[in-house]
Amino acid sequence: MGVPGHEYFSYLGQKTQMEAANQAKVDVSEAKMKGSIGVKTEVQIYKNQRDAEVEQANAELAKKKAMWSQFAKMAEVEAHMAVSMREAALQMEVEKQNALTMTEKLRAQDLSKANIDYDIQVLHSISSMIS
């Protein structure tokens, strides 16, 4: 037979082994949970970084669109001004030609009147000489 109280020590040993096994199970569960949380955290961090990159890209695109729109509006204004300036230059040319035409017409009228006046004078002179 064994030593009296031997069973107590045997039970105590089994209890210690069971507590250790239970603690090991708890530790494994905690490690799995922490690992799962860690992976989820890393995934969330990556997602947040991607979201931030997308937002930054959208902001850059919006800036570029605004710049392109401004360039397009400026080009449109410049084209409109170029057309207006060309129209003004052509209008000036037309008015200059009209003035030259009017001057020539007035000269022709004055010359005709002067010729008629001269002819009348000559006729008067001839008629005075004849009479």
XYZ file of C-alpha atoms in Angstrom:
131
model
C 0.000 0.000 0.000
C 1.049 3.510 -0.472
C 1.953 6.320 1.771
C -1.003 7.786 3.617
C -2.119 11.032 1.890
C -0.570 9.848 -1.352
C -3.925 10.327 -3.113
C -4.002 13.947 -2.042
C -0.736 14.604 -3.788
C -1.928 12.702 -6.836
C -5.106 14.776 -7.024
C -3.099 17.942 -6.451
C -0.836 16.992 -9.364
C -3.851 16.288 -11.590
C -5.410 19.597 -10.551
C -2.215 21.459 -11.413
C -2.032 19.691 -14.783
C -5.672 20.519 -15.552
C -5.210 24.163 -14.545
C -2.135 24.342 -16.754
C -4.037 22.730 -19.653
C -6.950 25.142 -19.152
C -4.574 28.101 -18.980
C -2.926 26.888 -22.189
C -6.342 26.726 -23.880
C -7.124 30.280 -22.683
C -3.715 31.480 -23.912
C -4.261 29.865 -27.325
C -7.746 31.431 -27.582
C -6.401 34.847 -26.618
C -3.572 34.523 -29.146
C -6.049 33.526 -31.865
C -8.318 36.424 -30.955
C -5.414 38.880 -30.871
C -4.181 37.503 -34.178
C -7.622 37.880 -35.714
C -7.947 41.408 -34.315
C -4.431 42.202 -35.531
C -5.261 41.021 -39.050
C -8.527 42.955 -38.993
C -6.646 46.017 -37.767
C -4.043 45.672 -40.525
C -6.807 45.263 -43.107
C -8.575 48.358 -41.744
C -5.317 50.355 -41.777
C -4.693 49.286 -45.382
C -8.267 50.176 -46.321
C -7.929 53.583 -44.638
C -4.661 54.213 -46.499
C -6.290 53.250 -49.817
C -9.275 55.495 -49.048
C -6.888 58.368 -48.288
C -5.022 57.740 -51.559
C -8.300 57.698 -53.486
C -9.378 60.968 -51.829
C -6.018 62.543 -52.663
C -6.286 61.354 -56.280
C -9.833 62.763 -56.495
C -8.634 66.099 -55.108
C -5.790 66.211 -57.667
C -8.222 65.369 -60.456
C -10.623 68.103 -59.321
C -7.729 70.600 -59.300
C -6.671 69.558 -62.800
C -10.257 69.749 -64.073
C -10.575 73.266 -62.665
C -7.294 74.266 -64.315
C -8.348 72.743 -67.659
C -11.692 74.504 -67.432
C -9.936 77.813 -66.761
C -7.623 77.271 -69.754
C -10.609 76.424 -71.954
C -12.472 79.572 -70.859
C -9.385 81.721 -71.443
C -8.924 80.207 -74.914
C -12.582 80.891 -75.684
C -12.260 84.529 -74.561
C -9.025 84.948 -76.565
C -10.676 83.455 -79.663
C -13.684 85.747 -79.248
C -11.379 88.766 -78.850
C -9.383 87.746 -81.949
C -12.616 87.542 -83.965
C -13.747 90.934 -82.640
C -10.385 92.499 -83.480
C -10.485 91.027 -87.009
C -14.046 92.300 -87.478
C -12.972 95.780 -86.340
C -9.989 95.755 -88.721
C -12.207 94.696 -91.635
C -14.809 97.327 -90.730
C -12.080 99.974 -90.680
C -10.911 98.830 -94.117
C -14.473 99.016 -95.463
C -14.914 102.531 -94.042
C -11.573 103.612 -95.520
C -12.623 102.311 -98.961
C -15.996 104.063 -98.612
C -14.213 107.331 -97.764
C -11.914 106.966 -100.778
C -14.905 106.238 -103.016
C -16.765 109.282 -101.661
C -13.668 111.476 -102.154
C -13.336 110.330 -105.755
C -17.042 110.936 -106.359
C -16.800 114.458 -104.914
C -13.673 115.145 -106.981
C -15.481 113.941 -110.098
C -18.458 116.181 -109.298
C -16.179 119.164 -108.609
C -14.233 118.502 -111.816
C -17.433 118.198 -113.835
C -18.759 121.430 -112.322
C -15.418 123.145 -112.961
C -15.444 121.891 -116.566
C -19.008 123.104 -117.024
C -18.151 126.481 -115.462
C -15.099 126.738 -117.713
C -17.108 125.810 -120.762
C -19.711 128.441 -119.829
C -16.981 131.035 -119.400
C -15.432 130.127 -122.720
C -18.810 130.346 -124.412
C -19.431 133.756 -122.810
C -16.064 134.928 -123.946
C -16.686 133.732 -127.464
C -20.126 135.211 -127.512
C -18.746 138.553 -126.256
C -16.162 138.529 -128.953
C -18.731 137.807 -131.614
C -21.177 140.401 -130.560
